[in-house]
Short mmCIF file of C-alpha atoms and ligand atoms in Angstrom, two decimals:
data_model
loop_
_atom_site.label_atom_id
_atom_site.label_comp_id
_atom_site.label_asym_id
_atom_site.label_seq_id
_atom_site.Cartn_x
_atom_site.Cartn_y
_atom_site.Cartn_z
CA UNK A 1 54.61 62.33 55.76
CA UNK A 2 53.33 65.55 57.30
CA UNK A 3 53.18 65.42 61.13
CA UNK A 4 50.57 68.20 61.33
CA UNK A 5 48.02 66.09 59.50
CA UNK A 6 45.63 63.88 61.45
CA UNK A 7 46.52 60.21 61.71
CA UNK A 8 43.87 58.11 59.97
CA UNK A 9 42.92 54.55 60.94
CA UNK A 10 40.87 52.41 58.58
CA UNK A 11 39.00 49.88 60.70
CA UNK A 12 38.33 46.71 58.76
CA UNK A 13 40.84 48.15 56.31
CA UNK A 14 41.98 44.79 54.93
CA UNK A 15 39.11 44.27 52.48
CA UNK A 16 38.27 45.90 49.13
CA UNK A 17 37.44 49.50 50.09
CA UNK A 18 39.92 50.14 52.92
CA UNK A 19 43.20 49.58 51.06
CA UNK A 20 42.17 51.91 48.23
CA UNK A 21 41.45 54.74 50.67
CA UNK A 22 44.71 53.98 52.49
CA UNK A 23 46.74 54.18 49.28
CA UNK A 24 45.27 57.55 48.33
CA UNK A 25 45.78 59.13 51.75
CA UNK A 26 49.27 57.71 52.15
CA UNK A 27 50.10 59.03 48.67
CA UNK A 28 48.88 62.45 49.84
CA UNK A 29 51.24 62.30 52.84
CA UNK A 30 48.96 61.07 55.63
CA UNK A 31 50.06 58.58 58.26
CA UNK A 32 47.71 55.59 57.97
CA UNK A 33 46.87 52.63 60.18
CA UNK A 34 45.21 49.59 58.66
CA UNK A 35 43.00 47.94 61.29
CA UNK A 36 41.88 44.33 61.36
CA UNK A 37 40.58 41.76 63.83
CA UNK A 38 43.91 40.02 63.25
CA UNK A 39 47.21 41.82 63.80
CA UNK A 40 49.10 39.69 61.28
CA UNK A 41 46.52 40.30 58.53
CA UNK A 42 46.68 44.06 59.14
CA UNK A 43 50.48 44.04 59.02
CA UNK A 44 50.55 42.01 55.81
CA UNK A 45 48.15 44.40 54.06
CA UNK A 46 50.04 47.46 55.37
CA UNK A 47 53.35 46.03 54.17
CA UNK A 48 51.93 45.36 50.70
CA UNK A 49 50.51 48.90 50.44
CA UNK A 50 53.83 50.42 51.58
CA UNK A 51 55.58 48.31 48.94
CA UNK A 52 53.18 49.51 46.22
CA UNK A 53 53.76 53.16 47.10
CA UNK A 54 57.43 52.93 48.08
CA UNK A 55 56.65 54.49 51.48
CA UNK A 56 56.75 53.45 55.12
CA UNK A 57 53.81 55.47 56.42
CA UNK A 58 51.21 52.68 56.63
CA UNK A 59 51.10 50.54 59.77
CA UNK A 60 49.00 47.48 60.54
CA UNK A 61 47.32 46.99 63.94
CA UNK A 62 44.37 45.32 65.57
CA UNK A 63 41.27 47.50 65.19
CA UNK A 64 41.17 48.59 68.83
CA UNK A 65 44.83 49.70 68.92
CA UNK A 66 44.37 51.43 65.56
CA UNK A 67 41.32 53.35 66.81
CA UNK A 68 43.11 54.44 70.00
CA UNK A 69 46.12 55.79 68.12
CA UNK A 70 44.24 57.61 65.35
CA UNK A 71 42.62 61.03 65.22
CA UNK A 72 40.16 60.02 62.51
CA UNK A 73 38.79 56.47 62.18
CA UNK A 74 37.13 55.30 58.97
CA UNK A 75 34.91 52.25 59.38
CA UNK A 76 35.01 49.91 56.36
CA UNK A 77 33.94 46.62 57.93
CA UNK A 78 31.58 44.43 55.96
CA UNK A 79 28.08 45.76 56.63
CA UNK A 80 26.91 42.62 58.47
CA UNK A 81 29.59 43.29 61.11
CA UNK A 82 28.64 46.95 61.65
CA UNK A 83 26.95 46.62 65.05
CA UNK A 84 29.41 44.06 66.41
CA UNK A 85 32.42 46.16 65.34
CA UNK A 86 31.00 49.34 66.88
CA UNK A 87 30.17 47.63 70.17
CA UNK A 88 33.70 46.24 70.37
CA UNK A 89 35.33 49.58 69.59
CA UNK A 90 33.05 51.91 71.55
CA UNK A 91 35.59 52.80 74.25
CA UNK A 92 38.50 53.08 71.81
CA UNK A 93 36.57 55.53 69.63
CA UNK A 94 35.74 58.06 72.36
CA UNK A 95 37.07 61.53 71.48
CA UNK A 96 37.58 60.63 67.81
CA UNK A 97 35.96 61.56 64.54
CA UNK A 98 34.45 58.29 63.27
CA UNK A 99 33.61 58.11 59.58
CA UNK A 100 31.04 55.48 58.72
CA UNK A 101 31.56 54.32 55.12
CA UNK A 102 29.27 51.31 55.36
CA UNK A 103 26.13 50.86 53.28
CA UNK A 104 23.55 48.26 54.27
CA UNK A 105 22.92 47.00 50.77
CA UNK A 106 23.23 43.39 49.65
CA UNK A 107 25.30 43.07 46.45
CA UNK A 108 23.28 40.08 45.24
CA UNK A 109 19.87 41.69 45.91
CA UNK A 110 20.34 45.46 46.00
CA UNK A 111 17.52 47.37 47.71
CA UNK A 112 17.52 50.70 49.58
CA UNK A 113 17.90 50.27 53.35
CA UNK A 114 15.38 51.52 55.90
CA UNK A 115 16.12 54.25 58.43
CA UNK A 116 17.96 54.79 60.66
CA UNK A 117 21.08 55.39 58.60
CA UNK A 118 24.03 53.21 59.57
CA UNK A 119 25.82 56.36 60.72
CA UNK A 120 22.84 57.45 62.87
CA UNK A 121 22.82 53.99 64.42
CA UNK A 122 26.56 54.37 65.04
CA UNK A 123 26.12 57.80 66.66
CA UNK A 124 23.39 56.46 68.96
CA UNK A 125 25.48 53.45 69.93
CA UNK A 126 28.76 55.33 70.42
CA UNK A 127 27.27 58.34 72.25
CA UNK A 128 28.08 62.04 72.12
CA UNK A 129 31.79 61.52 72.85
CA UNK A 130 32.30 60.35 69.25
CA UNK A 131 31.79 62.73 66.32
CA UNK A 132 30.22 60.54 63.66
CA UNK A 133 30.37 61.47 59.99
CA UNK A 134 28.93 59.44 57.10
CA UNK A 135 31.01 59.47 53.90
CA UNK A 136 32.57 57.43 51.08
CA UNK A 137 29.67 54.92 50.84
CA UNK A 138 29.43 55.58 47.08
CA UNK A 139 33.16 55.56 46.27
CA UNK A 140 33.85 52.36 44.33
CA UNK A 141 36.84 50.33 45.53
CA UNK A 142 37.87 49.76 41.91
CA UNK A 143 38.12 53.49 41.22
CA UNK A 144 40.36 54.18 44.23
CA UNK A 145 43.34 52.13 43.10
CA UNK A 146 43.76 53.72 39.66
CA UNK A 147 45.78 56.88 38.98
CA UNK A 148 46.59 57.46 42.66
CA UNK A 149 47.74 61.07 42.45
CA UNK A 150 44.89 62.08 40.14
CA UNK A 151 41.25 62.93 40.65
CA UNK A 152 38.60 60.22 40.97
CA UNK A 153 35.46 60.78 38.93
CA UNK A 154 33.16 60.66 41.94
CA UNK A 155 31.53 63.00 44.39
CA UNK A 156 31.37 62.31 48.11
CA UNK A 157 28.27 63.29 50.06
CA UNK A 158 29.31 64.01 53.63
CA UNK A 159 26.59 63.90 56.31
CA UNK A 160 27.00 64.75 59.97
CA UNK A 161 25.29 66.60 62.80
CA UNK A 162 28.74 68.09 63.54
CA UNK A 163 29.67 70.55 60.78
CA UNK A 164 33.34 71.03 61.79
CA UNK A 165 33.80 67.24 61.77
CA UNK A 166 32.14 67.04 58.34
CA UNK A 167 34.48 69.77 57.07
CA UNK A 168 37.52 67.78 58.27
CA UNK A 169 36.29 64.83 56.23
CA UNK A 170 35.56 66.98 53.17
CA UNK A 171 39.21 68.07 53.39
CA UNK A 172 40.29 64.44 53.67
CA UNK A 173 38.20 63.46 50.64
CA UNK A 174 39.74 66.29 48.61
CA UNK A 175 43.22 65.15 49.62
CA UNK A 176 42.36 61.77 48.09
CA UNK A 177 41.33 63.39 44.78
CA UNK A 178 37.56 63.44 45.28
CA UNK A 179 35.02 66.23 45.11
CA UNK A 180 33.08 66.42 48.37
CA UNK A 181 29.99 68.23 49.62
CA UNK A 182 28.31 68.72 52.96
CA UNK A 183 24.94 66.99 52.46
CA UNK A 184 23.13 67.60 55.74
CA UNK A 185 22.70 65.77 59.00
CA UNK A 186 23.30 62.11 59.79
CA UNK A 187 19.73 61.08 58.97
CA UNK A 188 20.35 62.05 55.32
CA UNK A 189 22.98 59.31 55.15
CA UNK A 190 20.26 56.70 54.68
CA UNK A 191 19.66 58.20 51.23
CA UNK A 192 23.39 58.06 50.46
CA UNK A 193 23.44 54.40 51.50
CA UNK A 194 20.41 53.82 49.30
CA UNK A 195 22.31 55.19 46.29
CA UNK A 196 24.56 52.16 46.66
CA UNK A 197 21.60 50.03 45.65
CA UNK A 198 21.31 52.08 42.46
CA UNK A 199 25.06 51.97 41.78
CA UNK A 200 25.18 48.18 42.15
CA UNK A 201 22.24 47.92 39.73
CA UNK A 202 24.02 50.24 37.25
CA UNK A 203 27.24 48.22 37.52
CA UNK A 204 25.36 45.00 36.84
CA UNK A 205 23.31 46.33 33.93
CA UNK A 206 26.16 48.16 32.19
CA UNK A 207 28.92 45.69 33.02
CA UNK A 208 31.17 48.08 34.96
CA UNK A 209 32.50 48.26 38.53
CA UNK A 210 32.95 52.00 38.91
CA UNK A 211 29.48 53.58 38.77
CA UNK A 212 29.32 56.56 41.12
CA UNK A 213 27.61 59.92 41.55
CA UNK A 214 28.12 63.54 40.55
CA UNK A 215 26.38 66.61 41.97
CA UNK A 216 25.64 69.42 39.54
CA UNK A 217 24.65 73.04 40.05
CA UNK A 218 26.61 73.65 43.25
CA UNK A 219 29.73 75.78 43.20
CA UNK A 220 31.72 75.97 46.43
CA UNK A 221 35.45 76.21 47.10
CA UNK A 222 35.18 72.71 48.57
CA UNK A 223 33.80 71.30 45.31
CA UNK A 224 36.70 72.49 43.17
CA UNK A 225 38.93 69.44 43.67
CA UNK A 226 38.42 68.12 40.14
N1 NAP B 1 33.60 47.60 47.99
C1 NAP B 1 33.23 48.83 47.63
O1 NAP B 1 33.35 49.23 46.45
C2 NAP B 1 32.67 49.78 48.67
C3 NAP B 1 32.50 51.14 48.31
C4 NAP B 1 32.05 52.03 49.28
C5 NAP B 1 31.72 51.58 50.55
N2 NAP B 1 31.88 50.25 50.84
C6 NAP B 1 31.48 49.82 52.20
O2 NAP B 1 32.66 49.47 52.88
C7 NAP B 1 32.41 48.35 53.72
C8 NAP B 1 33.44 47.28 53.38
O3 NAP B 1 33.26 46.89 52.04
P1 NAP B 1 34.35 45.92 51.39
O4 NAP B 1 33.87 45.66 50.01
O5 NAP B 1 35.72 46.44 51.63
O6 NAP B 1 34.09 44.61 52.29
P2 NAP B 1 34.95 43.30 52.50
O7 NAP B 1 36.18 43.37 51.65
O8 NAP B 1 34.05 42.13 52.29
O9 NAP B 1 35.28 43.33 54.08
C9 NAP B 1 35.92 44.40 54.72
C10 NAP B 1 36.50 43.93 56.04
O10 NAP B 1 35.47 43.65 57.01
C11 NAP B 1 36.11 42.94 58.06
N3 NAP B 1 35.16 42.03 58.69
C12 NAP B 1 34.54 40.96 58.14
N4 NAP B 1 33.74 40.35 59.06
C13 NAP B 1 33.89 41.06 60.21
C14 NAP B 1 33.36 40.94 61.53
N5 NAP B 1 32.52 39.96 61.85
N6 NAP B 1 33.73 41.86 62.46
C15 NAP B 1 34.58 42.87 62.15
N7 NAP B 1 35.13 43.02 60.92
C16 NAP B 1 34.78 42.13 59.97
C17 NAP B 1 37.27 42.17 57.43
O11 NAP B 1 38.46 42.61 58.08
P3 NAP B 1 39.36 41.64 59.04
O12 NAP B 1 39.04 40.21 58.64
O13 NAP B 1 40.74 42.04 58.66
O14 NAP B 1 38.97 42.01 60.41
C18 NAP B 1 37.25 42.61 55.98
O15 NAP B 1 38.52 42.77 55.42
C19 NAP B 1 30.98 47.87 53.45
O16 NAP B 1 30.17 48.26 54.52
C20 NAP B 1 30.60 48.57 52.17
O17 NAP B 1 29.25 48.93 52.16
C21 NAP B 1 32.35 49.35 49.94
#
């Protein structure tokens, strides 16, 4: 574990997406906190992830304690709980970078969501004291858990009105083996969420669980993580 790296909390990190992100960042040497509404559930998941990696760098905490202790918080609560979770964590998130990974798309009836983007909604609700970034909405949970030290065949579109915050998250995505690009302001994130509707449809039609996206024609130092 590298003490100079930011501490990352994954709020609602006990489901499908959160543990995969946690494994990749812990593998890369980050100190991780799994957040949950229930302390015991968070601790059980953290213990299992530590066991899988043979490390002791993943802790489990209630979401509010996790958010207070972290530098960067990644929100992976089920999309129906988005507003409720943000309202409950508003004070704990002040001063943090908050990454919204949620996509308001129903798995059983995938359709593109309407504006505002979930991350724009989050920024409005949390206020200017929280630096909101939208990212990871298109990273399939199933892809995260394979080949932990290797690259994932996916690109991450990072949207924020705060470029330095977006660059921190691009760095974090690269550390987890993903290619990542700055893709404009928070309002653009509604398009990224909408891609989830397409990815679910691709998964269903082609019988896979790992459909994702790739950007072509852009060469930047930040896109060389492959
Ligand atoms: N699955 C994917 O492949 C994928 C990929 C990219 C992005 N995402 C996004 O990531 C988010 C989570 O997806 P997931 O598949 O990991 O979902 P999930 O497994 O169904 O649920 C994630 C977590 O949400 C928390 N939760 C449930 N109801 C809640 C409530 N009322 N208030 C607060 N927290 C609640 C639960 O944590 P506790 O019970 O421990 O509190 C649960 O473990 C979604 O918004 C999704 O769009 C998913």
